[in-house]
Amino acid sequence: LTKAMENSTQVEFFYLCGLQETFNNKSVYFILCLITYLLIITGNLTLIITIIQEKGLHEPMYIFLCSLCVNGLYGTTGFYPKFLLDLQSDVQVISYGGCLTQAYVIYTSIMCEVSILTVMSYDRYVAISRPLLYHTIVTSLTVRKLLLLSWCYPLFIALITVILTVRIPLCGSRIDKIFCDNPSILKHSCLPITINHILSYCIIVLHVLQIFFIAFSYCQIVRTCVKSAEGRIKFTQTCVPHLLTMVIFITVTLFDILQGWNSDVNITLNMRNAMGVQFLVLPPVLNPVIYGLNLQQIRSAVFKMCTKHKIFDMRH
């Protein structure tokens, strides 16, 4: 223990070494990432503004969707601005505080996404399986409580994770990724990190339970929907987008979690980075598209808003 403490240093900066294999193509990556980030901002902001402005969309399903889009913007803000700067720099460095902040923002957005998807599955379950009781169960107060829970619980849990990480002395400052995450920081620990590991496993178990709840909700929804043609239409219109979003998100996030705790996977650094960053690319890009194309009310509201602004511009 004493020897470990002697070897530890006050780490002020971390070196992000994930871009080592991309030096020849950095300008191409910069353009692609800038286009992706602009698409994310445009798509998610369009849905958020549409839902806020259109009173007909002030229903639980659309409010939760709005929350999902806000989370998409929040999580990607923790990654893209810094990554775009790194693509223009010869050395990719981030301060200790900046690294912890980035890890916190990115991983709270992952946890918030799971929580919001869980809340959305509950909303769809009540709407389709208990339609007559829907407005009695899902009141405006219930919506506020569910939104508060889906945001506050991940933010609080992640804060405890950061506090437990800050207390650990470090013996290194190299991160073999293009962004900071907790496992990469803890790999440089000079002391045992049993408590950190236990908390991480507990968080994973909690989120796996949420995923099981989502799966259970949809099993119940499918059982209800197959009984009638109207039910099948309702399922296709309101549940298929949610299911697509969930499957994409879980698949890409699972890869990053497994890679985070087991970096010995025999794949190139570029491939690992490309796969490890998909949860910051696919869900925020596809969520507005999937919901915008599948939900008639959203499509109509976006078209109405665009037409209104076009007429206004022509007059001026």
PDB file of C-alpha atoms in Angstrom:
ATOM      1  CA  LEU A   1       0.000   0.000   0.000  1.00  0.00           C
ATOM      2  CA  THR A   2       2.828   2.396   0.972  1.00  0.00           C
ATOM      3  CA  LYS A   3       4.726   1.553  -2.234  1.00  0.00           C
ATOM      4  CA  ALA A   4       1.607   2.210  -4.298  1.00  0.00           C
ATOM      5  CA  MET A   5       1.117   5.571  -2.598  1.00  0.00           C
ATOM      6  CA  GLU A   6       4.761   6.466  -3.319  1.00  0.00           C
ATOM      7  CA  ASN A   7       4.303   5.629  -7.033  1.00  0.00           C
ATOM      8  CA  SER A   8       1.091   7.663  -7.260  1.00  0.00           C
ATOM      9  CA  THR A   9       1.231  11.216  -8.575  1.00  0.00           C
ATOM     10  CA  GLN A  10      -1.220  14.080  -8.621  1.00  0.00           C
ATOM     11  CA  VAL A  11      -2.557  13.558 -12.137  1.00  0.00           C
ATOM     12  CA  GLU A  12      -3.431  16.916 -13.700  1.00  0.00           C
ATOM     13  CA  PHE A  13      -3.968  15.768 -17.278  1.00  0.00           C
ATOM     14  CA  PHE A  14      -4.991  12.637 -19.168  1.00  0.00           C
ATOM     15  CA  TYR A  15      -3.716  11.758 -22.631  1.00  0.00           C
ATOM     16  CA  LEU A  16      -6.455  10.461 -24.934  1.00  0.00           C
ATOM     17  CA  CYS A  17      -4.573   8.017 -27.166  1.00  0.00           C
ATOM     18  CA  GLY A  18      -7.537   6.692 -29.162  1.00  0.00           C
ATOM     19  CA  LEU A  19      -6.698   8.788 -32.227  1.00  0.00           C
ATOM     20  CA  GLN A  20      -3.234   7.311 -32.759  1.00  0.00           C
ATOM     21  CA  GLU A  21      -4.248   5.324 -35.860  1.00  0.00           C
ATOM     22  CA  THR A  22      -6.256   8.123 -37.480  1.00  0.00           C
ATOM     23  CA  PHE A  23      -3.605  10.826 -38.019  1.00  0.00           C
ATOM     24  CA  ASN A  24      -3.725  10.516 -41.834  1.00  0.00           C
ATOM     25  CA  ASN A  25      -7.530  10.856 -42.018  1.00  0.00           C
ATOM     26  CA  LYS A  26      -8.253  13.424 -39.319  1.00  0.00           C
ATOM     27  CA  SER A  27      -9.760  15.971 -41.735  1.00  0.00           C
ATOM     28  CA  VAL A  28     -12.200  13.323 -43.077  1.00  0.00           C
ATOM     29  CA  TYR A  29     -13.196  12.308 -39.523  1.00  0.00           C
ATOM     30  CA  PHE A  30     -13.613  15.990 -38.600  1.00  0.00           C
ATOM     31  CA  ILE A  31     -16.051  16.631 -41.485  1.00  0.00           C
ATOM     32  CA  LEU A  32     -18.036  13.424 -40.785  1.00  0.00           C
ATOM     33  CA  CYS A  33     -18.272  14.179 -37.047  1.00  0.00           C
ATOM     34  CA  LEU A  34     -19.236  17.803 -37.625  1.00  0.00           C
ATOM     35  CA  ILE A  35     -22.037  16.726 -40.023  1.00  0.00           C
ATOM     36  CA  THR A  36     -23.198  14.069 -37.497  1.00  0.00           C
ATOM     37  CA  TYR A  37     -23.235  16.577 -34.616  1.00  0.00           C
ATOM     38  CA  LEU A  38     -25.145  19.156 -36.696  1.00  0.00           C
ATOM     39  CA  LEU A  39     -27.687  16.457 -37.666  1.00  0.00           C
ATOM     40  CA  ILE A  40     -28.101  15.515 -33.984  1.00  0.00           C
ATOM     41  CA  ILE A  41     -28.651  19.152 -32.955  1.00  0.00           C
ATOM     42  CA  THR A  42     -31.062  19.854 -35.850  1.00  0.00           C
ATOM     43  CA  GLY A  43     -33.115  16.641 -35.514  1.00  0.00           C
ATOM     44  CA  ASN A  44     -33.467  16.702 -31.739  1.00  0.00           C
ATOM     45  CA  LEU A  45     -34.102  20.458 -31.497  1.00  0.00           C
ATOM     46  CA  THR A  46     -36.781  20.221 -34.219  1.00  0.00           C
ATOM     47  CA  LEU A  47     -38.659  17.585 -32.204  1.00  0.00           C
ATOM     48  CA  ILE A  48     -38.220  19.456 -28.897  1.00  0.00           C
ATOM     49  CA  ILE A  49     -39.467  22.784 -30.341  1.00  0.00           C
ATOM     50  CA  THR A  50     -42.354  21.068 -32.177  1.00  0.00           C
ATOM     51  CA  ILE A  51     -43.541  19.277 -29.019  1.00  0.00           C
ATOM     52  CA  ILE A  52     -43.242  22.430 -26.888  1.00  0.00           C
ATOM     53  CA  GLN A  53     -45.064  24.676 -29.407  1.00  0.00           C
ATOM     54  CA  GLU A  54     -47.875  22.321 -30.425  1.00  0.00           C
ATOM     55  CA  LYS A  55     -50.474  22.084 -27.657  1.00  0.00           C
ATOM     56  CA  GLY A  56     -51.897  18.936 -29.253  1.00  0.00           C
ATOM     57  CA  LEU A  57     -48.611  17.190 -28.438  1.00  0.00           C
ATOM     58  CA  HIS A  58     -48.718  18.008 -24.722  1.00  0.00           C
ATOM     59  CA  GLU A  59     -49.476  14.378 -23.884  1.00  0.00           C
ATOM     60  CA  PRO A  60     -47.333  11.985 -21.776  1.00  0.00           C
ATOM     61  CA  MET A  61     -45.963  10.036 -24.766  1.00  0.00           C
ATOM     62  CA  TYR A  62     -44.680  13.187 -26.502  1.00  0.00           C
ATOM     63  CA  ILE A  63     -43.426  14.760 -23.267  1.00  0.00           C
ATOM     64  CA  PHE A  64     -41.305  11.641 -22.625  1.00  0.00           C
ATOM     65  CA  LEU A  65     -40.104  11.756 -26.237  1.00  0.00           C
ATOM     66  CA  CYS A  66     -39.117  15.403 -25.713  1.00  0.00           C
ATOM     67  CA  SER A  67     -37.140  14.315 -22.634  1.00  0.00           C
ATOM     68  CA  LEU A  68     -35.401  11.624 -24.727  1.00  0.00           C
ATOM     69  CA  CYS A  69     -34.342  14.271 -27.276  1.00  0.00           C
ATOM     70  CA  VAL A  70     -33.097  16.632 -24.532  1.00  0.00           C
ATOM     71  CA  ASN A  71     -31.011  13.743 -23.187  1.00  0.00           C
ATOM     72  CA  GLY A  72     -29.616  13.102 -26.677  1.00  0.00           C
ATOM     73  CA  LEU A  73     -28.408  16.711 -26.864  1.00  0.00           C
ATOM     74  CA  TYR A  74     -27.046  16.577 -23.304  1.00  0.00           C
ATOM     75  CA  GLY A  75     -24.988  13.399 -23.840  1.00  0.00           C
ATOM     76  CA  THR A  76     -23.540  14.398 -27.205  1.00  0.00           C
ATOM     77  CA  THR A  77     -22.508  17.821 -25.830  1.00  0.00           C
ATOM     78  CA  GLY A  78     -20.181  15.902 -23.507  1.00  0.00           C
ATOM     79  CA  PHE A  79     -18.415  14.285 -26.466  1.00  0.00           C
ATOM     80  CA  TYR A  80     -18.548  16.074 -29.840  1.00  0.00           C
ATOM     81  CA  PRO A  81     -17.156  19.585 -29.040  1.00  0.00           C
ATOM     82  CA  LYS A  82     -14.069  18.092 -27.315  1.00  0.00           C
ATOM     83  CA  PHE A  83     -13.618  15.401 -29.991  1.00  0.00           C
ATOM     84  CA  LEU A  84     -13.836  17.967 -32.818  1.00  0.00           C
ATOM     85  CA  LEU A  85     -11.126  20.018 -31.070  1.00  0.00           C
ATOM     86  CA  ASP A  86      -8.976  16.890 -30.661  1.00  0.00           C
ATOM     87  CA  LEU A  87      -9.223  16.189 -34.387  1.00  0.00           C
ATOM     88  CA  GLN A  88      -7.649  19.624 -34.974  1.00  0.00           C
ATOM     89  CA  SER A  89      -4.857  19.102 -32.411  1.00  0.00           C
ATOM     90  CA  ASP A  90      -1.558  17.221 -32.582  1.00  0.00           C
ATOM     91  CA  VAL A  91      -1.816  16.055 -28.957  1.00  0.00           C
ATOM     92  CA  GLN A  92      -5.107  15.006 -27.378  1.00  0.00           C
ATOM     93  CA  VAL A  93      -5.021  16.131 -23.751  1.00  0.00           C
ATOM     94  CA  ILE A  94      -7.801  16.683 -21.213  1.00  0.00           C
ATOM     95  CA  SER A  95      -7.561  18.021 -17.669  1.00  0.00           C
ATOM     96  CA  TYR A  96      -8.326  15.769 -14.692  1.00  0.00           C
ATOM     97  CA  GLY A  97     -11.494  17.743 -13.908  1.00  0.00           C
ATOM     98  CA  GLY A  98     -12.485  17.840 -17.585  1.00  0.00           C
ATOM     99  CA  CYS A  99     -12.035  14.079 -17.860  1.00  0.00           C
ATOM    100  CA  LEU A 100     -14.255  13.411 -14.845  1.00  0.00           C
ATOM    101  CA  THR A 101     -16.863  15.877 -16.160  1.00  0.00           C
ATOM    102  CA  GLN A 102     -16.889  14.241 -19.601  1.00  0.00           C
ATOM    103  CA  ALA A 103     -17.224  10.756 -18.083  1.00  0.00           C
ATOM    104  CA  TYR A 104     -20.062  12.024 -15.853  1.00  0.00           C
ATOM    105  CA  VAL A 105     -22.014  13.696 -18.693  1.00  0.00           C
ATOM    106  CA  ILE A 106     -21.655  10.792 -21.143  1.00  0.00           C
ATOM    107  CA  TYR A 107     -22.581   8.070 -18.661  1.00  0.00           C
ATOM    108  CA  THR A 108     -25.417   9.960 -16.982  1.00  0.00           C
ATOM    109  CA  SER A 109     -26.885  10.346 -20.477  1.00  0.00           C
ATOM    110  CA  ILE A 110     -26.674   6.549 -20.958  1.00  0.00           C
ATOM    111  CA  MET A 111     -28.416   5.930 -17.628  1.00  0.00           C
ATOM    112  CA  CYS A 112     -31.020   8.631 -18.352  1.00  0.00           C
ATOM    113  CA  GLU A 113     -31.722   7.039 -21.744  1.00  0.00           C
ATOM    114  CA  VAL A 114     -32.467   3.677 -20.094  1.00  0.00           C
ATOM    115  CA  SER A 115     -34.649   5.360 -17.438  1.00  0.00           C
ATOM    116  CA  ILE A 116     -36.602   7.382 -20.015  1.00  0.00           C
ATOM    117  CA  LEU A 117     -37.106   4.304 -22.229  1.00  0.00           C
ATOM    118  CA  THR A 118     -38.382   2.439 -19.132  1.00  0.00           C
ATOM    119  CA  VAL A 119     -40.850   5.232 -18.355  1.00  0.00           C
ATOM    120  CA  MET A 120     -41.968   5.278 -22.009  1.00  0.00           C
ATOM    121  CA  SER A 121     -42.585   1.505 -21.961  1.00  0.00           C
ATOM    122  CA  TYR A 122     -44.711   1.908 -18.802  1.00  0.00           C
ATOM    123  CA  ASP A 123     -46.688   4.701 -20.494  1.00  0.00           C
ATOM    124  CA  ARG A 124     -47.312   2.537 -23.597  1.00  0.00           C
ATOM    125  CA  TYR A 125     -48.252  -0.464 -21.409  1.00  0.00           C
ATOM    126  CA  VAL A 126     -50.932   1.530 -19.538  1.00  0.00           C
ATOM    127  CA  ALA A 127     -52.185   3.210 -22.752  1.00  0.00           C
ATOM    128  CA  ILE A 128     -52.666  -0.076 -24.624  1.00  0.00           C
ATOM    129  CA  SER A 129     -53.390  -2.604 -21.862  1.00  0.00           C
ATOM    130  CA  ARG A 130     -55.481  -0.292 -19.607  1.00  0.00           C
ATOM    131  CA  PRO A 131     -56.917   2.326 -22.034  1.00  0.00           C
ATOM    132  CA  LEU A 132     -59.993   3.184 -19.934  1.00  0.00           C
ATOM    133  CA  LEU A 133     -57.848   3.870 -16.856  1.00  0.00           C
ATOM    134  CA  TYR A 134     -55.007   5.621 -18.726  1.00  0.00           C
ATOM    135  CA  HIS A 135     -55.882   9.217 -17.773  1.00  0.00           C
ATOM    136  CA  THR A 136     -56.585   8.149 -14.192  1.00  0.00           C
ATOM    137  CA  ILE A 137     -53.201   6.405 -13.814  1.00  0.00           C
ATOM    138  CA  VAL A 138     -50.957   8.631 -15.966  1.00  0.00           C
ATOM    139  CA  THR A 139     -51.902  12.064 -14.606  1.00  0.00           C
ATOM    140  CA  SER A 140     -49.850  15.231 -15.109  1.00  0.00           C
ATOM    141  CA  LEU A 141     -48.479  14.752 -11.575  1.00  0.00           C
ATOM    142  CA  THR A 142     -47.445  11.176 -12.411  1.00  0.00           C
ATOM    143  CA  VAL A 143     -45.707  12.406 -15.587  1.00  0.00           C
ATOM    144  CA  ARG A 144     -43.738  15.005 -13.568  1.00  0.00           C
ATOM    145  CA  LYS A 145     -42.746  12.394 -10.969  1.00  0.00           C
ATOM    146  CA  LEU A 146     -41.633   9.902 -13.635  1.00  0.00           C
ATOM    147  CA  LEU A 147     -39.604  12.571 -15.448  1.00  0.00           C
ATOM    148  CA  LEU A 148     -37.980  13.677 -12.198  1.00  0.00           C
ATOM    149  CA  LEU A 149     -37.117  10.097 -11.290  1.00  0.00           C
ATOM    150  CA  SER A 150     -35.739   9.284 -14.756  1.00  0.00           C
ATOM    151  CA  TRP A 151     -33.328  12.236 -14.510  1.00  0.00           C
ATOM    152  CA  CYS A 152     -32.486  12.578 -10.794  1.00  0.00           C
ATOM    153  CA  TYR A 153     -31.722   8.916 -10.085  1.00  0.00           C
ATOM    154  CA  PRO A 154     -29.004   8.603 -12.814  1.00  0.00           C
ATOM    155  CA  LEU A 155     -27.497  12.016 -11.974  1.00  0.00           C
ATOM    156  CA  PHE A 156     -27.271  11.087  -8.279  1.00  0.00           C
ATOM    157  CA  ILE A 157     -25.873   7.570  -8.828  1.00  0.00           C
ATOM    158  CA  ALA A 158     -23.230   8.900 -11.259  1.00  0.00           C
ATOM    159  CA  LEU A 159     -22.254  11.602  -8.740  1.00  0.00           C
ATOM    160  CA  ILE A 160     -21.521   8.895  -6.140  1.00  0.00           C
ATOM    161  CA  THR A 161     -19.407   7.076  -8.774  1.00  0.00           C
ATOM    162  CA  VAL A 162     -17.376  10.261  -9.431  1.00  0.00           C
ATOM    163  CA  ILE A 163     -16.877  10.883  -5.685  1.00  0.00           C
ATOM    164  CA  LEU A 164     -15.588   7.308  -5.255  1.00  0.00           C
ATOM    165  CA  THR A 165     -13.226   7.797  -8.231  1.00  0.00           C
ATOM    166  CA  VAL A 166     -11.854  11.151  -6.991  1.00  0.00           C
ATOM    167  CA  ARG A 167     -10.622   9.555  -3.718  1.00  0.00           C
ATOM    168  CA  ILE A 168      -8.407   7.058  -5.625  1.00  0.00           C
ATOM    169  CA  PRO A 169      -4.712   7.974  -6.154  1.00  0.00           C
ATOM    170  CA  LEU A 170      -3.574   7.311  -9.728  1.00  0.00           C
ATOM    171  CA  CYS A 171      -0.328   5.877 -11.145  1.00  0.00           C
ATOM    172  CA  GLY A 172      -0.850   6.769 -14.811  1.00  0.00           C
ATOM    173  CA  SER A 173      -2.545   9.176 -17.195  1.00  0.00           C
ATOM    174  CA  ARG A 174      -3.022   7.322 -20.510  1.00  0.00           C
ATOM    175  CA  ILE A 175      -6.537   6.590 -21.781  1.00  0.00           C
ATOM    176  CA  ASP A 176      -6.750   4.353 -24.867  1.00  0.00           C
ATOM    177  CA  LYS A 177     -10.045   5.843 -26.024  1.00  0.00           C
ATOM    178  CA  ILE A 178     -11.254   9.009 -27.718  1.00  0.00           C
ATOM    179  CA  PHE A 179     -13.224  10.086 -24.635  1.00  0.00           C
ATOM    180  CA  CYS A 180     -12.972   9.670 -20.866  1.00  0.00           C
ATOM    181  CA  ASP A 181     -14.835   7.001 -18.972  1.00  0.00           C
ATOM    182  CA  ASN A 182     -14.710   5.717 -15.420  1.00  0.00           C
ATOM    183  CA  PRO A 183     -13.168   2.263 -16.136  1.00  0.00           C
ATOM    184  CA  SER A 184     -10.305   3.896 -18.097  1.00  0.00           C
ATOM    185  CA  ILE A 185      -9.535   6.247 -15.189  1.00  0.00           C
ATOM    186  CA  LEU A 186      -9.744   3.447 -12.598  1.00  0.00           C
ATOM    187  CA  LYS A 187      -7.292   1.276 -14.576  1.00  0.00           C
ATOM    188  CA  HIS A 188      -4.570   3.639 -13.291  1.00  0.00           C
ATOM    189  CA  SER A 189      -5.565   3.182  -9.655  1.00  0.00           C
ATOM    190  CA  CYS A 190      -2.680   2.618  -7.223  1.00  0.00           C
ATOM    191  CA  LEU A 191      -5.051   1.112  -4.652  1.00  0.00           C
ATOM    192  CA  PRO A 192      -7.697  -1.656  -4.690  1.00  0.00           C
ATOM    193  CA  ILE A 193     -10.989  -0.412  -6.199  1.00  0.00           C
ATOM    194  CA  THR A 194     -13.337  -3.055  -4.788  1.00  0.00           C
ATOM    195  CA  ILE A 195     -15.993  -0.504  -3.732  1.00  0.00           C
ATOM    196  CA  ASN A 196     -15.948   1.080  -7.206  1.00  0.00           C
ATOM    197  CA  HIS A 197     -16.386  -2.329  -8.842  1.00  0.00           C
ATOM    198  CA  ILE A 198     -19.253  -3.263  -6.506  1.00  0.00           C
ATOM    199  CA  LEU A 199     -21.057   0.032  -7.280  1.00  0.00           C
ATOM    200  CA  SER A 200     -20.517  -0.470 -11.039  1.00  0.00           C
ATOM    201  CA  TYR A 201     -21.968  -3.989 -10.884  1.00  0.00           C
ATOM    202  CA  CYS A 202     -24.941  -2.707  -8.856  1.00  0.00           C
ATOM    203  CA  ILE A 203     -25.603   0.006 -11.470  1.00  0.00           C
ATOM    204  CA  ILE A 204     -25.406  -2.567 -14.280  1.00  0.00           C
ATOM    205  CA  VAL A 205     -27.814  -4.887 -12.409  1.00  0.00           C
ATOM    206  CA  LEU A 206     -30.280  -2.000 -11.864  1.00  0.00           C
ATOM    207  CA  HIS A 207     -30.232  -1.195 -15.572  1.00  0.00           C
ATOM    208  CA  VAL A 208     -30.563  -4.834 -16.583  1.00  0.00           C
ATOM    209  CA  LEU A 209     -33.669  -4.985 -14.348  1.00  0.00           C
ATOM    210  CA  GLN A 210     -35.052  -1.922 -16.144  1.00  0.00           C
ATOM    211  CA  ILE A 211     -34.436  -3.633 -19.502  1.00  0.00           C
ATOM    212  CA  PHE A 212     -36.284  -6.726 -18.220  1.00  0.00           C
ATOM    213  CA  PHE A 213     -39.164  -4.466 -17.157  1.00  0.00           C
ATOM    214  CA  ILE A 214     -39.257  -2.962 -20.680  1.00  0.00           C
ATOM    215  CA  ALA A 215     -39.256  -6.473 -22.214  1.00  0.00           C
ATOM    216  CA  PHE A 216     -42.048  -7.578 -19.829  1.00  0.00           C
ATOM    217  CA  SER A 217     -44.118  -4.466 -20.683  1.00  0.00           C
ATOM    218  CA  TYR A 218     -43.836  -5.182 -24.387  1.00  0.00           C
ATOM    219  CA  CYS A 219     -44.724  -8.844 -23.962  1.00  0.00           C
ATOM    220  CA  GLN A 220     -47.934  -7.696 -22.245  1.00  0.00           C
ATOM    221  CA  ILE A 221     -48.558  -5.067 -24.951  1.00  0.00           C
ATOM    222  CA  VAL A 222     -48.117  -7.640 -27.750  1.00  0.00           C
ATOM    223  CA  ARG A 223     -50.525 -10.035 -26.005  1.00  0.00           C
ATOM    224  CA  THR A 224     -53.131  -7.260 -25.875  1.00  0.00           C
ATOM    225  CA  CYS A 225     -52.529  -5.974 -29.409  1.00  0.00           C
ATOM    226  CA  VAL A 226     -52.756  -9.267 -31.315  1.00  0.00           C
ATOM    227  CA  LYS A 227     -56.386  -9.625 -30.208  1.00  0.00           C
ATOM    228  CA  SER A 228     -57.667  -6.835 -32.478  1.00  0.00           C
ATOM    229  CA  ALA A 229     -56.854  -5.037 -35.728  1.00  0.00           C
ATOM    230  CA  GLU A 230     -57.104  -1.672 -33.945  1.00  0.00           C
ATOM    231  CA  GLY A 231     -54.608  -2.869 -31.332  1.00  0.00           C
ATOM    232  CA  ARG A 232     -52.146  -3.965 -34.010  1.00  0.00           C
ATOM    233  CA  ILE A 233     -52.350  -0.545 -35.703  1.00  0.00           C
ATOM    234  CA  LYS A 234     -51.818   1.233 -32.384  1.00  0.00           C
ATOM    235  CA  PHE A 235     -48.824  -1.021 -31.626  1.00  0.00           C
ATOM    236  CA  THR A 236     -47.254  -0.321 -35.040  1.00  0.00           C
ATOM    237  CA  GLN A 237     -47.737   3.434 -34.742  1.00  0.00           C
ATOM    238  CA  THR A 238     -46.626   4.065 -31.156  1.00  0.00           C
ATOM    239  CA  CYS A 239     -44.591   1.051 -29.996  1.00  0.00           C
ATOM    240  CA  VAL A 240     -42.459   0.043 -32.981  1.00  0.00           C
ATOM    241  CA  PRO A 241     -40.438   3.321 -32.870  1.00  0.00           C
ATOM    242  CA  HIS A 242     -39.816   2.798 -29.168  1.00  0.00           C
ATOM    243  CA  LEU A 243     -38.732  -0.828 -29.691  1.00  0.00           C
ATOM    244  CA  LEU A 244     -36.356   0.131 -32.521  1.00  0.00           C
ATOM    245  CA  THR A 245     -34.815   2.883 -30.383  1.00  0.00           C
ATOM    246  CA  MET A 246     -34.393   0.517 -27.452  1.00  0.00           C
ATOM    247  CA  VAL A 247     -32.788  -2.332 -29.451  1.00  0.00           C
ATOM    248  CA  ILE A 248     -30.301   0.026 -31.156  1.00  0.00           C
ATOM    249  CA  PHE A 249     -29.391   1.721 -27.875  1.00  0.00           C
ATOM    250  CA  ILE A 250     -28.941  -1.503 -25.857  1.00  0.00           C
ATOM    251  CA  THR A 251     -26.825  -3.137 -28.594  1.00  0.00           C
ATOM    252  CA  VAL A 252     -24.350  -0.259 -29.007  1.00  0.00           C
ATOM    253  CA  THR A 253     -24.142   0.505 -25.276  1.00  0.00           C
ATOM    254  CA  LEU A 254     -23.493  -3.121 -24.360  1.00  0.00           C
ATOM    255  CA  PHE A 255     -20.412  -3.157 -26.586  1.00  0.00           C
ATOM    256  CA  ASP A 256     -18.927  -0.090 -24.868  1.00  0.00           C
ATOM    257  CA  ILE A 257     -19.602  -1.486 -21.359  1.00  0.00           C
ATOM    258  CA  LEU A 258     -18.004  -4.863 -22.185  1.00  0.00           C
ATOM    259  CA  GLN A 259     -15.055  -3.177 -23.860  1.00  0.00           C
ATOM    260  CA  GLY A 260     -14.628  -0.758 -20.941  1.00  0.00           C
ATOM    261  CA  TRP A 261     -13.976  -3.559 -18.443  1.00  0.00           C
ATOM    262  CA  ASN A 262     -12.200  -5.891 -20.886  1.00  0.00           C
ATOM    263  CA  SER A 263      -9.850  -4.030 -23.258  1.00  0.00           C
ATOM    264  CA  ASP A 264      -7.971  -7.200 -24.237  1.00  0.00           C
ATOM    265  CA  VAL A 265     -10.386  -7.835 -27.133  1.00  0.00           C
ATOM    266  CA  ASN A 266      -8.297  -8.591 -30.231  1.00  0.00           C
ATOM    267  CA  ILE A 267      -9.516  -5.798 -32.563  1.00  0.00           C
ATOM    268  CA  THR A 268      -7.811  -2.701 -33.955  1.00  0.00           C
ATOM    269  CA  LEU A 269      -7.933   0.603 -32.087  1.00  0.00           C
ATOM    270  CA  ASN A 270      -9.878   2.249 -34.929  1.00  0.00           C
ATOM    271  CA  MET A 271     -12.504  -0.512 -34.904  1.00  0.00           C
ATOM    272  CA  ARG A 272     -12.767  -0.380 -31.108  1.00  0.00           C
ATOM    273  CA  ASN A 273     -13.259   3.406 -31.228  1.00  0.00           C
ATOM    274  CA  ALA A 274     -15.818   3.165 -34.032  1.00  0.00           C
ATOM    275  CA  MET A 275     -17.869   0.569 -32.122  1.00  0.00           C
ATOM    276  CA  GLY A 276     -17.335   2.167 -28.698  1.00  0.00           C
ATOM    277  CA  VAL A 277     -18.716   5.536 -29.808  1.00  0.00           C
ATOM    278  CA  GLN A 278     -21.871   4.254 -31.561  1.00  0.00           C
ATOM    279  CA  PHE A 279     -24.092   4.985 -28.540  1.00  0.00           C
ATOM    280  CA  LEU A 280     -23.193   8.667 -29.086  1.00  0.00           C
ATOM    281  CA  VAL A 281     -23.985   8.453 -32.812  1.00  0.00           C
ATOM    282  CA  LEU A 282     -26.875   6.096 -33.617  1.00  0.00           C
ATOM    283  CA  PRO A 283     -29.493   6.796 -30.868  1.00  0.00           C
ATOM    284  CA  PRO A 284     -29.299  10.639 -31.000  1.00  0.00           C
ATOM    285  CA  VAL A 285     -29.314  10.624 -34.831  1.00  0.00           C
ATOM    286  CA  LEU A 286     -31.989   7.952 -35.292  1.00  0.00           C
ATOM    287  CA  ASN A 287     -34.403   8.805 -32.425  1.00  0.00           C
ATOM    288  CA  PRO A 288     -35.844  11.948 -34.118  1.00  0.00           C
ATOM    289  CA  VAL A 289     -35.959  10.137 -37.499  1.00  0.00           C
ATOM    290  CA  ILE A 290     -37.638   6.976 -36.149  1.00  0.00           C
ATOM    291  CA  TYR A 291     -40.236   8.889 -34.124  1.00  0.00           C
ATOM    292  CA  GLY A 292     -40.658  11.652 -36.702  1.00  0.00           C
ATOM    293  CA  LEU A 293     -41.395   9.181 -39.499  1.00  0.00           C
ATOM    294  CA  ASN A 294     -43.556   6.762 -37.524  1.00  0.00           C
ATOM    295  CA  LEU A 295     -45.756   9.080 -35.463  1.00  0.00           C
ATOM    296  CA  GLN A 296     -48.416  10.792 -37.597  1.00  0.00           C
ATOM    297  CA  GLN A 297     -48.957  13.590 -35.049  1.00  0.00           C
ATOM    298  CA  ILE A 298     -45.233  14.445 -35.025  1.00  0.00           C
ATOM    299  CA  ARG A 299     -45.020  14.402 -38.843  1.00  0.00           C
ATOM    300  CA  SER A 300     -48.057  16.672 -39.160  1.00  0.00           C
ATOM    301  CA  ALA A 301     -46.812  19.077 -36.468  1.00  0.00           C
ATOM    302  CA  VAL A 302     -43.308  19.377 -38.010  1.00  0.00           C
ATOM    303  CA  PHE A 303     -44.814  19.948 -41.480  1.00  0.00           C
ATOM    304  CA  LYS A 304     -47.241  22.533 -40.049  1.00  0.00           C
ATOM    305  CA  MET A 305     -44.417  24.347 -38.242  1.00  0.00           C
ATOM    306  CA  CYS A 306     -42.162  24.359 -41.357  1.00  0.00           C
ATOM    307  CA  THR A 307     -45.049  25.629 -43.549  1.00  0.00           C
ATOM    308  CA  LYS A 308     -45.854  28.382 -41.020  1.00  0.00           C
ATOM    309  CA  HIS A 309     -42.227  29.590 -40.979  1.00  0.00           C
ATOM    310  CA  LYS A 310     -42.001  29.412 -44.789  1.00  0.00           C
ATOM    311  CA  ILE A 311     -45.115  31.604 -45.165  1.00  0.00           C
ATOM    312  CA  PHE A 312     -43.740  34.020 -42.540  1.00  0.00           C
ATOM    313  CA  ASP A 313     -40.390  34.271 -44.394  1.00  0.00           C
ATOM    314  CA  MET A 314     -42.132  34.899 -47.733  1.00  0.00           C
ATOM    315  CA  ARG A 315     -44.116  37.764 -46.220  1.00  0.00           C
ATOM    316  CA  HIS A 316     -40.903  39.369 -45.002  1.00  0.00           C
TER     317      HIS A 316
END
